[in-house]
Tab-separated table of C-alpha atoms in Angstrom:
chain	number	residue	atom	x	y	z
A	1	MET	CA	-0.061	-0.105	0.074
A	2	ASN	CA	1.383	3.444	-0.876
A	3	PRO	CA	2.206	5.788	1.908
A	4	ARG	CA	-0.603	8.196	1.341
A	5	ARG	CA	-3.175	5.423	1.426
A	6	LYS	CA	-1.686	3.990	4.513
A	7	LYS	CA	-1.940	7.294	6.269
A	8	ARG	CA	-5.587	7.876	5.379
A	9	LEU	CA	-6.404	4.316	6.543
A	10	PHE	CA	-4.521	4.965	9.768
A	11	ILE	CA	-6.369	8.285	10.426
A	12	ILE	CA	-9.798	6.624	9.757
A	13	VAL	CA	-9.081	3.600	11.766
A	14	SER	CA	-7.883	5.693	14.633
A	15	LEU	CA	-10.800	8.042	14.456
A	16	VAL	CA	-13.287	5.131	14.731
A	17	ILE	CA	-11.371	3.460	17.610
A	18	LEU	CA	-11.153	6.788	19.481
A	19	LEU	CA	-14.831	7.573	18.922
A	20	GLY	CA	-15.690	4.010	20.067
A	21	ALA	CA	-13.722	4.212	23.204
A	22	ALA	CA	-15.134	7.587	24.024
A	23	ILE	CA	-18.737	6.447	23.615
A	24	GLY	CA	-17.992	3.243	25.176
A	25	SER	CA	-16.691	4.668	28.346
A	26	MET	CA	-19.426	7.249	28.434
A	27	LEU	CA	-22.120	4.525	28.264
A	28	TYR	CA	-20.239	2.557	30.817
A	29	ALA	CA	-20.364	5.413	33.224
A	30	LEU	CA	-23.940	6.086	32.442
A	31	GLN	CA	-24.915	2.440	32.887
A	32	GLN	CA	-25.266	2.630	36.520
A	33	ASN	CA	-27.736	5.488	36.655
A	34	ILE	CA	-29.143	5.437	33.069
A	35	ASP	CA	-32.515	4.078	33.961
A	36	LEU	CA	-32.990	4.065	37.656
A	37	PHE	CA	-33.663	0.343	37.310
A	38	TYR	CA	-34.315	-1.597	40.470
A	39	THR	CA	-35.370	-5.185	41.344
A	40	PRO	CA	-37.637	-5.888	44.206
A	41	SER	CA	-34.772	-7.002	46.388
A	42	GLU	CA	-32.888	-3.915	45.555
A	43	ILE	CA	-35.668	-1.767	46.641
A	44	LEU	CA	-36.030	-3.344	50.028
A	45	GLU	CA	-32.305	-3.969	50.679
A	46	GLY	CA	-30.548	-1.477	48.473
A	47	LYS	CA	-28.436	-2.048	45.418
A	48	ASP	CA	-25.641	-4.503	45.684
A	49	LEU	CA	-22.473	-2.654	44.834
A	50	GLY	CA	-20.262	-5.657	44.887
A	51	ASN	CA	-17.778	-6.685	47.654
A	52	GLY	CA	-20.572	-7.141	50.159
A	53	LYS	CA	-21.626	-3.541	50.356
A	54	THR	CA	-24.996	-2.361	49.660
A	55	GLY	CA	-25.960	1.047	48.204
A	56	ALA	CA	-28.680	3.415	49.404
A	57	LYS	CA	-32.246	2.339	49.115
A	58	PRO	CA	-34.547	4.477	46.994
A	59	GLN	CA	-36.426	7.180	48.841
A	60	ILE	CA	-40.111	7.470	49.188
A	61	GLY	CA	-41.557	9.718	46.525
A	62	GLN	CA	-38.608	8.735	44.074
A	63	ARG	CA	-39.523	7.931	40.448
A	64	LEU	CA	-38.094	4.514	39.424
A	65	ARG	CA	-38.217	1.611	37.321
A	66	ILE	CA	-38.743	-1.837	38.617
A	67	GLY	CA	-38.521	-5.247	36.914
A	68	GLY	CA	-39.557	-8.677	38.389
A	69	MET	CA	-41.869	-11.618	38.066
A	70	VAL	CA	-45.605	-11.256	38.931
A	71	VAL	CA	-46.073	-13.413	41.902
A	72	GLU	CA	-48.714	-16.099	41.254
A	73	GLY	CA	-52.020	-15.639	42.991
A	74	SER	CA	-51.318	-12.044	43.949
A	75	VAL	CA	-53.128	-10.217	41.250
A	76	VAL	CA	-56.240	-8.370	42.669
A	77	ARG	CA	-58.399	-6.711	40.188
A	78	SER	CA	-61.090	-4.224	41.051
A	79	GLU	CA	-64.631	-5.016	40.221
A	80	THR	CA	-65.671	-1.544	39.290
A	81	ASN	CA	-62.721	-0.007	37.481
A	82	LEU	CA	-59.308	-0.675	35.986
A	83	ASP	CA	-57.577	-0.682	39.351
A	84	VAL	CA	-55.133	-3.652	39.767
A	85	GLN	CA	-52.821	-4.604	42.356
A	86	PHE	CA	-50.234	-7.344	42.347
A	87	LYS	CA	-46.922	-8.336	44.068
A	88	LEU	CA	-43.590	-8.505	42.201
A	89	ALA	CA	-40.503	-10.651	43.239
A	90	ASP	CA	-37.198	-11.606	41.837
A	91	THR	CA	-35.273	-13.735	44.351
A	92	GLY	CA	-37.474	-13.535	47.440
A	93	PRO	CA	-38.584	-10.259	48.806
A	94	MET	CA	-41.831	-8.903	47.326
A	95	VAL	CA	-42.977	-5.341	46.299
A	96	THR	CA	-46.584	-4.358	45.813
A	97	ILE	CA	-47.522	-2.628	42.560
A	98	LYS	CA	-50.742	-0.554	42.256
A	99	TYR	CA	-51.846	0.448	38.791
A	100	ASN	CA	-54.797	1.834	37.123
A	101	GLY	CA	-54.946	1.218	33.349
A	102	ILE	CA	-55.091	-1.559	30.712
A	103	LEU	CA	-52.480	-4.250	31.243
A	104	PRO	CA	-50.629	-5.590	28.147
A	105	ASP	CA	-51.748	-8.876	26.710
A	106	LEU	CA	-48.746	-10.713	27.886
A	107	PHE	CA	-49.504	-9.767	31.612
A	108	ARG	CA	-49.919	-13.029	33.379
A	109	GLU	CA	-49.110	-14.438	36.749
A	110	GLY	CA	-45.478	-15.655	36.637
A	111	GLN	CA	-44.607	-13.230	33.619
A	112	GLY	CA	-41.776	-10.903	33.727
A	113	ILE	CA	-42.703	-7.243	33.778
A	114	VAL	CA	-41.309	-3.863	33.942
A	115	ALA	CA	-43.181	-1.094	35.708
A	116	GLN	CA	-42.493	2.642	35.955
A	117	GLY	CA	-43.817	4.740	38.829
A	118	ILE	CA	-43.312	6.403	42.148
A	119	LEU	CA	-42.390	4.715	45.416
A	120	ILE	CA	-45.227	5.499	47.776
A	121	ALA	CA	-44.311	3.325	50.693
A	122	PHE	CA	-41.063	1.410	51.449
A	123	ASP	CA	-42.505	-1.584	49.571
A	124	THR	CA	-45.260	-0.169	47.425
A	125	ILE	CA	-45.145	1.450	44.013
A	126	GLU	CA	-47.778	3.489	42.479
A	127	ALA	CA	-47.159	2.565	38.662
A	128	SER	CA	-47.800	4.880	35.795
A	129	GLU	CA	-46.937	2.291	33.140
A	130	VAL	CA	-46.733	-1.473	33.305
A	131	LEU	CA	-44.938	-3.303	30.444
A	132	ALA	CA	-44.589	-6.923	29.785
A	133	LYS	CA	-41.244	-8.505	29.038
A	134	HIS	CA	-40.869	-11.688	27.261
A	135	ASP	CA	-37.804	-13.722	26.618
A	136	GLU	CA	-36.327	-14.591	23.213
A	137	GLU	CA	-37.872	-18.027	22.936
A	138	TYR	CA	-40.489	-18.682	20.338
A	139	MET	CA	-42.246	-22.015	20.139
A	140	PRO	CA	-45.650	-23.446	19.304
A	141	PRO	CA	-47.873	-24.157	22.285
A	142	GLU	CA	-47.727	-27.912	22.170
A	143	LEU	CA	-43.897	-27.763	22.354
A	144	ALA	CA	-44.143	-25.240	25.291
A	145	GLU	CA	-46.256	-27.668	27.096
A	146	LYS	CA	-43.898	-30.538	26.504
A	147	MET	CA	-40.711	-28.690	27.314
A	148	LYS	CA	-41.682	-26.307	30.070
A	149	GLY	CA	-44.640	-28.197	31.423
A	150	ILE	CA	-46.661	-25.011	31.159
A	151	LYS	CA	-49.909	-24.457	29.508
A	152	HIS	CA	-50.146	-20.863	28.507
A	153	VAL	CA	-53.694	-19.640	28.179
A	154	LYS	CA	-54.482	-16.092	27.655
A	155	PRO	CA	-56.629	-15.064	30.616
A	156	LYS	CA	-58.747	-12.866	28.350
A	157	TYR	CA	-60.348	-15.884	26.574
A	158	GLU	CA	-63.569	-16.733	28.175
A	159	GLU	CA	-65.544	-19.958	27.652
A	160	GLY	CA	-67.016	-20.188	24.257
A	161	ALA	CA	-64.530	-17.838	22.655
A	162	LYS	CA	-61.975	-20.343	21.404
A	163	PRO	CA	-58.536	-19.152	20.650
A	164	ALA	CA	-57.531	-19.251	16.993
A	165	TYR	CA	-54.761	-21.711	17.551
B	1	MET	CA	-52.407	-24.087	7.509
B	2	GLN	CA	-52.929	-22.803	10.877
B	3	PHE	CA	-56.274	-21.379	10.123
B	4	ASN	CA	-59.590	-22.904	9.139
B	5	SER	CA	-61.147	-19.992	7.302
B	6	PHE	CA	-60.430	-16.711	5.639
B	7	THR	CA	-61.991	-14.734	8.471
B	8	GLU	CA	-59.702	-16.473	10.874
B	9	VAL	CA	-56.679	-15.439	8.707
B	10	LEU	CA	-57.821	-11.855	8.802
B	11	ALA	CA	-58.515	-11.965	12.667
B	12	MET	CA	-55.027	-13.498	13.302
B	13	GLY	CA	-56.348	-14.614	16.804
B	14	GLY	CA	-57.407	-11.092	17.642
B	15	TYR	CA	-54.164	-9.344	16.457
B	16	GLY	CA	-55.314	-8.887	12.802
B	17	ALA	CA	-55.056	-5.141	12.955
B	18	TYR	CA	-51.442	-5.251	14.118
B	19	VAL	CA	-50.206	-8.062	11.914
B	20	TRP	CA	-51.897	-6.988	8.647
B	21	SER	CA	-50.947	-3.243	9.155
B	22	SER	CA	-47.296	-4.105	9.488
B	23	VAL	CA	-47.444	-6.463	6.358
B	24	ALA	CA	-49.090	-3.554	4.601
B	25	ILE	CA	-46.545	-1.020	5.624
B	26	VAL	CA	-43.587	-3.130	4.782
B	27	PHE	CA	-44.721	-4.013	1.285
B	28	ALA	CA	-45.894	-0.293	0.693
B	29	VAL	CA	-42.453	0.986	1.634
B	30	LEU	CA	-40.660	-1.772	-0.474
B	31	LEU	CA	-42.882	-1.103	-3.339
B	32	MET	CA	-42.232	2.727	-3.138
B	33	LEU	CA	-38.511	1.991	-2.951
B	34	ILE	CA	-38.578	-0.195	-5.877
B	35	VAL	CA	-40.706	2.118	-8.172
B	36	HIS	CA	-38.429	5.017	-7.187
B	37	SER	CA	-35.270	3.051	-7.989
B	38	CYS	CA	-36.612	1.567	-11.276
B	39	THR	CA	-37.615	4.939	-12.628
B	40	ALA	CA	-34.263	6.588	-11.689
B	41	LYS	CA	-32.446	5.626	-14.816
B	42	ASN	CA	-35.137	7.104	-17.010
B	43	ARG	CA	-35.195	10.256	-15.081
B	44	THR	CA	-31.426	10.542	-15.229
B	45	LEU	CA	-31.381	9.964	-19.014
B	46	ARG	CA	-34.230	12.541	-19.597
B	47	LEU	CA	-32.293	15.037	-17.584
B	48	LEU	CA	-29.093	14.388	-19.433
B	49	ARG	CA	-30.885	14.665	-22.722
B	50	ILE	CA	-32.284	18.059	-21.824
B	51	GLU	CA	-28.900	19.210	-20.756
B	52	GLN	CA	-27.417	17.971	-23.897
B	53	GLU	CA	-29.974	19.658	-26.084
B	54	ARG	CA	-29.427	22.805	-24.216
B	55	ALA	CA	-25.691	22.583	-24.672
B	56	ASP	CA	-26.092	21.825	-28.387
B	57	LYS	CA	-28.355	24.848	-28.799
B	58	ILE	CA	-25.924	27.037	-26.964
B	59	SER	CA	-23.064	25.915	-29.098
B	60	GLN	CA	-25.022	26.312	-32.293
B	61	ALA	CA	-26.016	29.828	-31.301
B	62	LYS	CA	-22.340	30.631	-30.569
B	63	VAL	CA	-21.434	29.361	-34.068
B	64	ALA	CA	-24.179	31.397	-35.603
B	65	ASN	CA	-23.103	34.534	-33.775
B	66	ALA	CA	-19.543	34.126	-34.782
B	67	GLN	CA	-20.745	33.657	-38.372
B	68	ALA	CA	-22.847	36.794	-38.225
B	69	LEU	CA	-19.868	38.871	-36.788
B	70	PHE	CA	-17.614	37.535	-39.541
B	71	ASP	CA	-20.151	38.392	-42.205
B	72	LYS	CA	-20.588	41.962	-40.985
B	73	LYS	CA	-16.787	42.457	-41.199
C	1	MET	CA	-4.038	-10.230	-5.422
C	2	TRP	CA	-6.741	-7.779	-6.150
C	3	LYS	CA	-5.901	-7.359	-9.911
C	4	TRP	CA	-9.008	-9.207	-10.948
C	5	LEU	CA	-11.041	-6.546	-9.318
C	6	HIS	CA	-9.332	-3.673	-11.238
C	7	PRO	CA	-11.636	-3.693	-14.358
C	8	TYR	CA	-14.699	-3.125	-12.119
C	9	ALA	CA	-13.308	0.157	-10.939
C	10	LYS	CA	-14.049	1.300	-14.454
C	11	ALA	CA	-17.393	2.947	-14.530
C	12	GLU	CA	-18.886	1.322	-17.650
C	13	THR	CA	-17.884	-2.226	-16.504
C	14	ALA	CA	-19.445	-1.620	-13.115
C	15	TYR	CA	-22.520	-0.220	-14.679
C	16	ASN	CA	-23.018	-3.105	-16.831
C	17	LEU	CA	-22.226	-5.473	-13.857
C	18	CYS	CA	-25.079	-3.970	-12.099
C	19	TYR	CA	-27.521	-4.661	-14.741
C	20	ARG	CA	-26.175	-8.246	-15.213
C	21	LEU	CA	-26.679	-9.026	-11.435
C	22	LEU	CA	-30.058	-7.379	-11.201
C	23	PRO	CA	-32.275	-10.050	-12.665
C	24	TYR	CA	-30.824	-12.817	-10.399
C	25	PHE	CA	-31.277	-10.698	-7.173
C	26	SER	CA	-34.701	-9.769	-8.155
C	27	TRP	CA	-35.931	-13.161	-8.857
C	28	LEU	CA	-34.323	-14.615	-5.664
C	29	ALA	CA	-35.891	-11.889	-3.670
C	30	ALA	CA	-39.384	-12.295	-5.107
C	31	ILE	CA	-39.233	-16.087	-4.589
C	32	THR	CA	-37.828	-16.106	-1.082
C	33	LEU	CA	-39.938	-13.160	0.093
C	34	ILE	CA	-43.308	-14.540	-1.346
C	35	ALA	CA	-42.509	-18.024	0.073
C	36	GLY	CA	-41.265	-16.869	3.441
C	37	SER	CA	-44.124	-14.481	3.987
C	38	ILE	CA	-46.932	-16.861	3.096
C	39	TRP	CA	-45.205	-19.595	5.041
C	40	GLY	CA	-44.674	-17.446	8.108
C	41	LEU	CA	-48.082	-15.822	7.955
C	42	LEU	CA	-50.268	-18.775	7.299
C	43	TYR	CA	-48.423	-21.978	7.919
C	44	ALA	CA	-46.119	-21.487	10.949
C	45	PRO	CA	-47.346	-22.283	14.318
C	46	ALA	CA	-48.690	-19.627	16.543
C	47	ASP	CA	-46.343	-18.734	19.658
C	48	TYR	CA	-47.062	-20.152	23.116
C	49	GLN	CA	-47.059	-16.736	24.710
C	50	GLN	CA	-47.819	-14.321	22.061
C	51	GLY	CA	-50.264	-16.197	19.805
C	52	ASP	CA	-50.515	-14.911	16.218
C	53	SER	CA	-49.004	-11.474	16.997
C	54	PHE	CA	-45.601	-12.976	16.964
C	55	ARG	CA	-45.907	-13.355	13.111
C	56	ILE	CA	-44.693	-9.726	12.847
C	57	ILE	CA	-41.353	-11.346	13.551
C	58	TYR	CA	-41.050	-12.290	9.927
C	59	PHE	CA	-40.844	-8.623	8.880
C	60	HIS	CA	-39.399	-7.046	11.975
C	61	VAL	CA	-36.301	-9.245	12.288
C	62	PRO	CA	-35.062	-9.221	8.563
C	63	THR	CA	-35.497	-5.499	8.290
C	64	ALA	CA	-33.756	-4.902	11.636
C	65	ILE	CA	-30.794	-7.268	10.621
C	66	TRP	CA	-30.283	-5.767	7.249
C	67	SER	CA	-30.712	-2.243	8.524
C	68	MET	CA	-27.367	-2.944	10.368
C	69	GLY	CA	-25.938	-5.001	7.630
C	70	ALA	CA	-26.600	-2.188	5.154
C	71	TYR	CA	-25.004	0.273	7.352
C	72	THR	CA	-21.948	-1.828	7.829
C	73	SER	CA	-21.547	-2.313	3.983
C	74	MET	CA	-22.091	1.364	3.469
C	75	ALA	CA	-19.261	2.086	5.947
C	76	ILE	CA	-17.003	-0.280	4.299
C	77	CYS	CA	-17.718	1.223	0.909
C	78	GLY	CA	-17.037	4.710	2.439
C	79	MET	CA	-13.752	3.513	3.777
C	80	VAL	CA	-12.631	1.863	0.543
C	81	GLY	CA	-13.774	5.060	-1.245
C	82	ILE	CA	-11.818	7.298	0.959
C	83	VAL	CA	-8.593	5.135	1.494
C	84	TRP	CA	-8.205	3.765	-1.983
C	85	GLN	CA	-9.951	6.562	-3.864
C	86	ILE	CA	-12.250	4.188	-5.619
C	87	LYS	CA	-15.095	6.299	-7.238
C	88	ASN	CA	-17.655	3.540	-7.421
C	89	ALA	CA	-17.331	2.765	-3.656
C	90	GLU	CA	-18.051	6.379	-2.873
C	91	LEU	CA	-21.100	6.199	-5.273
C	92	ALA	CA	-22.239	3.047	-3.475
C	93	VAL	CA	-22.291	4.910	-0.159
C	94	TYR	CA	-25.154	7.143	-1.578
C	95	ALA	CA	-26.679	4.159	-3.349
C	96	ILE	CA	-27.055	2.078	-0.224
C	97	ALA	CA	-28.284	4.847	2.245
C	98	PRO	CA	-31.936	5.180	1.183
C	99	VAL	CA	-32.441	1.483	1.172
C	100	GLY	CA	-30.923	1.187	4.635
C	101	ALA	CA	-32.981	4.122	5.961
C	102	ALA	CA	-36.230	2.454	4.713
C	103	PHE	CA	-35.304	-0.905	6.332
C	104	THR	CA	-34.414	1.049	9.605
C	105	PHE	CA	-37.763	2.897	9.414
C	106	LEU	CA	-39.694	-0.488	8.821
C	107	ALA	CA	-37.859	-2.215	11.667
C	108	LEU	CA	-38.975	0.589	13.976
C	109	VAL	CA	-42.601	0.700	12.688
C	110	THR	CA	-43.075	-3.058	12.842
C	111	GLY	CA	-41.369	-3.047	16.272
C	112	ALA	CA	-43.805	-0.451	17.541
C	113	VAL	CA	-46.777	-2.254	16.023
C	114	TRP	CA	-45.658	-5.394	17.773
C	115	GLY	CA	-44.699	-3.696	21.069
C	116	LYS	CA	-48.189	-2.221	21.492
C	117	PRO	CA	-50.134	-5.388	22.024
C	118	MET	CA	-47.316	-7.405	23.782
C	119	TRP	CA	-45.215	-4.960	25.911
C	120	GLY	CA	-48.125	-2.471	26.283
C	121	ALA	CA	-46.394	0.462	24.632
C	122	TRP	CA	-45.686	1.741	21.012
C	123	TRP	CA	-42.355	3.143	22.114
C	124	VAL	CA	-40.151	2.810	25.090
C	125	TRP	CA	-36.822	4.712	25.538
C	126	ASP	CA	-34.964	1.396	25.939
C	127	ALA	CA	-31.409	1.105	24.842
C	128	ARG	CA	-32.200	-1.305	21.802
C	129	LEU	CA	-34.918	1.061	20.391
C	130	THR	CA	-33.067	4.268	20.952
C	131	SER	CA	-29.819	2.942	19.310
C	132	GLU	CA	-31.903	1.778	16.281
C	133	LEU	CA	-33.547	5.266	16.195
C	134	ILE	CA	-29.964	6.810	16.082
C	135	LEU	CA	-29.244	4.459	13.149
C	136	LEU	CA	-32.168	5.982	11.267
C	137	PHE	CA	-30.713	9.513	11.936
C	138	LEU	CA	-27.256	8.427	10.741
C	139	TYR	CA	-28.777	7.171	7.475
C	140	LEU	CA	-30.701	10.439	7.154
C	141	GLY	CA	-27.579	12.496	8.002
C	142	VAL	CA	-25.557	10.586	5.263
C	143	ILE	CA	-28.284	11.390	2.727
C	144	ALA	CA	-28.594	14.976	3.852
C	145	LEU	CA	-24.855	15.531	3.875
C	146	TYR	CA	-24.448	14.176	0.445
C	147	ASN	CA	-27.208	16.447	-0.907
C	148	SER	CA	-25.865	19.538	0.852
C	149	PHE	CA	-22.715	19.880	-1.231
C	150	GLU	CA	-22.753	21.142	-4.765
C	151	ASP	CA	-19.477	19.482	-5.554
C	152	LYS	CA	-20.267	15.793	-5.532
C	153	ARG	CA	-16.682	14.787	-4.826
C	154	THR	CA	-16.650	16.679	-1.521
C	155	ALA	CA	-20.228	15.406	-0.898
C	156	ALA	CA	-19.196	11.833	-1.277
C	157	ARG	CA	-16.194	12.408	1.090
C	158	ALA	CA	-18.230	14.079	3.749
C	159	ALA	CA	-21.002	11.465	3.640
C	160	SER	CA	-18.526	8.647	3.699
C	161	ILE	CA	-16.750	9.963	6.776
C	162	LEU	CA	-20.198	10.197	8.624
C	163	ALA	CA	-20.911	6.691	7.553
C	164	ILE	CA	-17.600	5.349	8.796
C	165	VAL	CA	-17.765	7.143	12.160
C	166	GLY	CA	-21.342	6.080	12.672
C	167	VAL	CA	-20.443	2.335	12.250
C	168	VAL	CA	-19.656	2.527	16.050
C	169	ASN	CA	-23.457	2.374	16.549
C	170	VAL	CA	-23.838	-0.971	14.932
C	171	PRO	CA	-22.170	-3.103	17.744
C	172	ILE	CA	-24.065	-0.871	20.273
C	173	ILE	CA	-27.371	-1.907	18.732
C	174	HIS	CA	-26.479	-5.539	18.592
C	175	TYR	CA	-25.153	-5.739	22.172
C	176	SER	CA	-27.581	-3.288	23.790
C	177	VAL	CA	-29.883	-6.028	24.979
C	178	GLU	CA	-26.883	-7.539	26.874
C	179	TRP	CA	-25.330	-4.363	28.183
C	180	TRP	CA	-28.459	-2.721	29.668
C	181	ASN	CA	-31.713	-3.704	31.351
C	182	THR	CA	-33.720	-3.548	28.239
C	183	LEU	CA	-37.323	-4.376	27.741
C	184	HIS	CA	-36.413	-5.715	24.344
C	185	GLN	CA	-35.552	-9.467	24.700
C	186	GLY	CA	-32.197	-10.990	23.773
C	187	ALA	CA	-31.135	-12.388	20.351
C	188	SER	CA	-33.041	-15.400	19.217
C	189	ILE	CA	-31.157	-16.606	16.103
C	190	THR	CA	-27.553	-15.139	16.296
C	191	LYS	CA	-26.691	-17.021	19.463
C	192	PHE	CA	-23.808	-19.407	19.045
C	193	ASP	CA	-25.652	-22.287	20.602
C	194	LYS	CA	-29.010	-23.478	19.251
C	195	PRO	CA	-31.342	-20.838	18.245
C	196	SER	CA	-34.113	-20.284	20.773
C	197	ILE	CA	-36.916	-20.429	18.091
C	198	SER	CA	-38.467	-23.751	17.075
C	199	PRO	CA	-37.413	-24.881	13.607
C	200	ASP	CA	-40.917	-24.662	11.981
C	201	MET	CA	-40.936	-21.112	13.008
C	202	LEU	CA	-37.260	-20.523	12.120
C	203	TRP	CA	-37.427	-21.758	8.490
C	204	PRO	CA	-39.721	-19.108	7.042
C	205	LEU	CA	-37.860	-16.563	9.137
C	206	LEU	CA	-34.668	-17.382	7.486
C	207	LEU	CA	-36.256	-17.390	4.056
C	208	ASN	CA	-37.424	-13.797	4.723
C	209	ILE	CA	-34.018	-12.707	5.968
C	210	ALA	CA	-32.508	-14.031	2.771
C	211	GLY	CA	-35.382	-12.312	0.834
C	212	PHE	CA	-34.582	-8.926	2.380
C	213	LEU	CA	-30.917	-9.348	1.638
C	214	PHE	CA	-31.693	-10.047	-1.978
C	215	ILE	CA	-33.936	-7.102	-2.236
C	216	LEU	CA	-31.445	-4.814	-0.581
C	217	ALA	CA	-28.836	-6.103	-3.127
C	218	ALA	CA	-31.287	-5.586	-6.080
C	219	ILE	CA	-32.202	-2.038	-5.120
C	220	THR	CA	-28.631	-1.247	-4.483
C	221	CYS	CA	-27.606	-2.336	-7.987
C	222	LEU	CA	-30.287	-0.157	-9.508
C	223	ARG	CA	-29.372	2.959	-7.457
C	224	LEU	CA	-25.618	2.395	-7.891
C	225	ALA	CA	-26.054	2.028	-11.691
C	226	ASN	CA	-27.979	5.412	-11.687
C	227	GLN	CA	-25.236	7.082	-9.551
C	228	ILE	CA	-22.608	5.969	-11.948
C	229	LEU	CA	-24.597	7.287	-14.921
C	230	ILE	CA	-24.961	10.744	-13.103
C	231	ASN	CA	-21.270	10.779	-12.141
C	232	ASP	CA	-20.072	9.888	-15.675
C	233	ALA	CA	-22.531	12.286	-17.402
C	234	ARG	CA	-19.735	13.870	-19.527
C	235	ARG	CA	-18.213	10.550	-20.743
C	236	PRO	CA	-18.702	9.215	-24.320
C	237	TRP	CA	-20.353	6.022	-23.070
C	238	VAL	CA	-23.113	7.879	-21.213
C	239	LYS	CA	-23.533	10.360	-24.095
C	240	ALA	CA	-24.195	7.265	-26.344
C	241	LEU	CA	-26.763	5.927	-23.947
C	242	VAL	CA	-28.443	9.355	-23.881
C	243	GLU	CA	-28.503	9.582	-27.585
C	244	GLN	CA	-29.927	6.057	-27.879
C	245	SER	CA	-32.664	6.874	-25.364
C	246	SER	CA	-33.403	10.039	-27.353
C	247	THR	CA	-33.847	8.232	-30.600
C	248	GLU	CA	-36.065	5.862	-28.760
C	249	ALA	CA	-38.163	8.666	-27.341
C	250	THR	CA	-38.539	10.270	-30.808
C	251	SER	CA	-39.458	7.038	-32.461
C	252	LEU	CA	-42.074	6.473	-29.781
C	253	VAL	CA	-43.630	9.958	-30.533
C	254	LYS	CA	-43.426	9.348	-34.293
C	255	GLY	CA	-45.001	5.945	-33.717
C	256	LYS	CA	-48.034	7.641	-32.178
């Protein structure tokens, strides 16, 4: 390669590497605080900062995001309006979520969800948004039943209204 | 086939609006892109033709002008 | 080593090559897209969690994959154009950009339409979605930058540099689901072990992924040929083409 081309190649490659390193380190620094994301045990016990230390617990009135599994049998729906209340857990401790609104179709007991809202008591969150999270596995219902031993039925389907599959 | 009837295909288990609208938008955008790219060559050729004709006219006019000047002298 | 490539640096050869490849890409795209879409929409089984709404995957994943693939190839073309000063590579940058932008737009729209019923929101400021949106802005930036210079040589340079620098975003998109707590789930088919999607759902997806690649290639061929034509407007071979098209046009008028 002639020297001029080599120089240009060198300039471009170093530009990309520098920019990548800059963005990478910025994102790494932001990663801790980028989304104020907590799990139920982090809300009750504080974030694990590694080497045995725990960080500060979120304060009451703080806006935060929480992710966890909906505890089976914990969903309580109001008879008259869209109020719903359920418990969220990850490894053990449970946090109560209160929400008023339409839940996504994937919302089920045992399903992973992400909620955004305000901490109104040390273990209660008033959510303004509830989003369902699903994993990257796709399979037909029969296979899921065989492999995971679960029968997924959408709670929406009442008797008589048969699902299309 | 996963569906028993045409209405079931349209309904997509209750998600018909979501599934079919995304299908429609995908093919609409692809079609627009294809049409725009297929007609690009003709547009370019027409543009170049107009440019060439204009250039020809200008050079013809220049020749005529020069001829006129020459004749005057 | 690269000697065999040299003839293709010539504009006319590259132009002819584009039109020679075009029919193959078009036919392959048509066959795979039609087969994959019908298979995916009508014959693939419904998902155990998401029911039939999961069929959007057959359009969302291919457009998303090739939005990144197109960007990477655009950046490579930009680099080849700048370092080795190969004109056709610079032209290819501007040929790919609109196709990539369209794919990115489609990936975002189909993702939103899928997210609404499943997650419960059209849009979430999640790392995967945000970085894909940045990709769309990068494509639009490349197109805008190219159009904002009168001198096409400078325009191609500027657009290429933006394309190259922006390539940093591509690994960010890919790894965003691992680096951050995203709502978007992890990768299903690019995992090194077994893909986490059952085979009867995977085959139509692979067909459509191939289909979108072929259509990307076909449209890029068309647009690149057009760019070469514009760039070589003053060359005899283009003048001959123009002449030919004008005689065809007049004969058409006379025929009427």
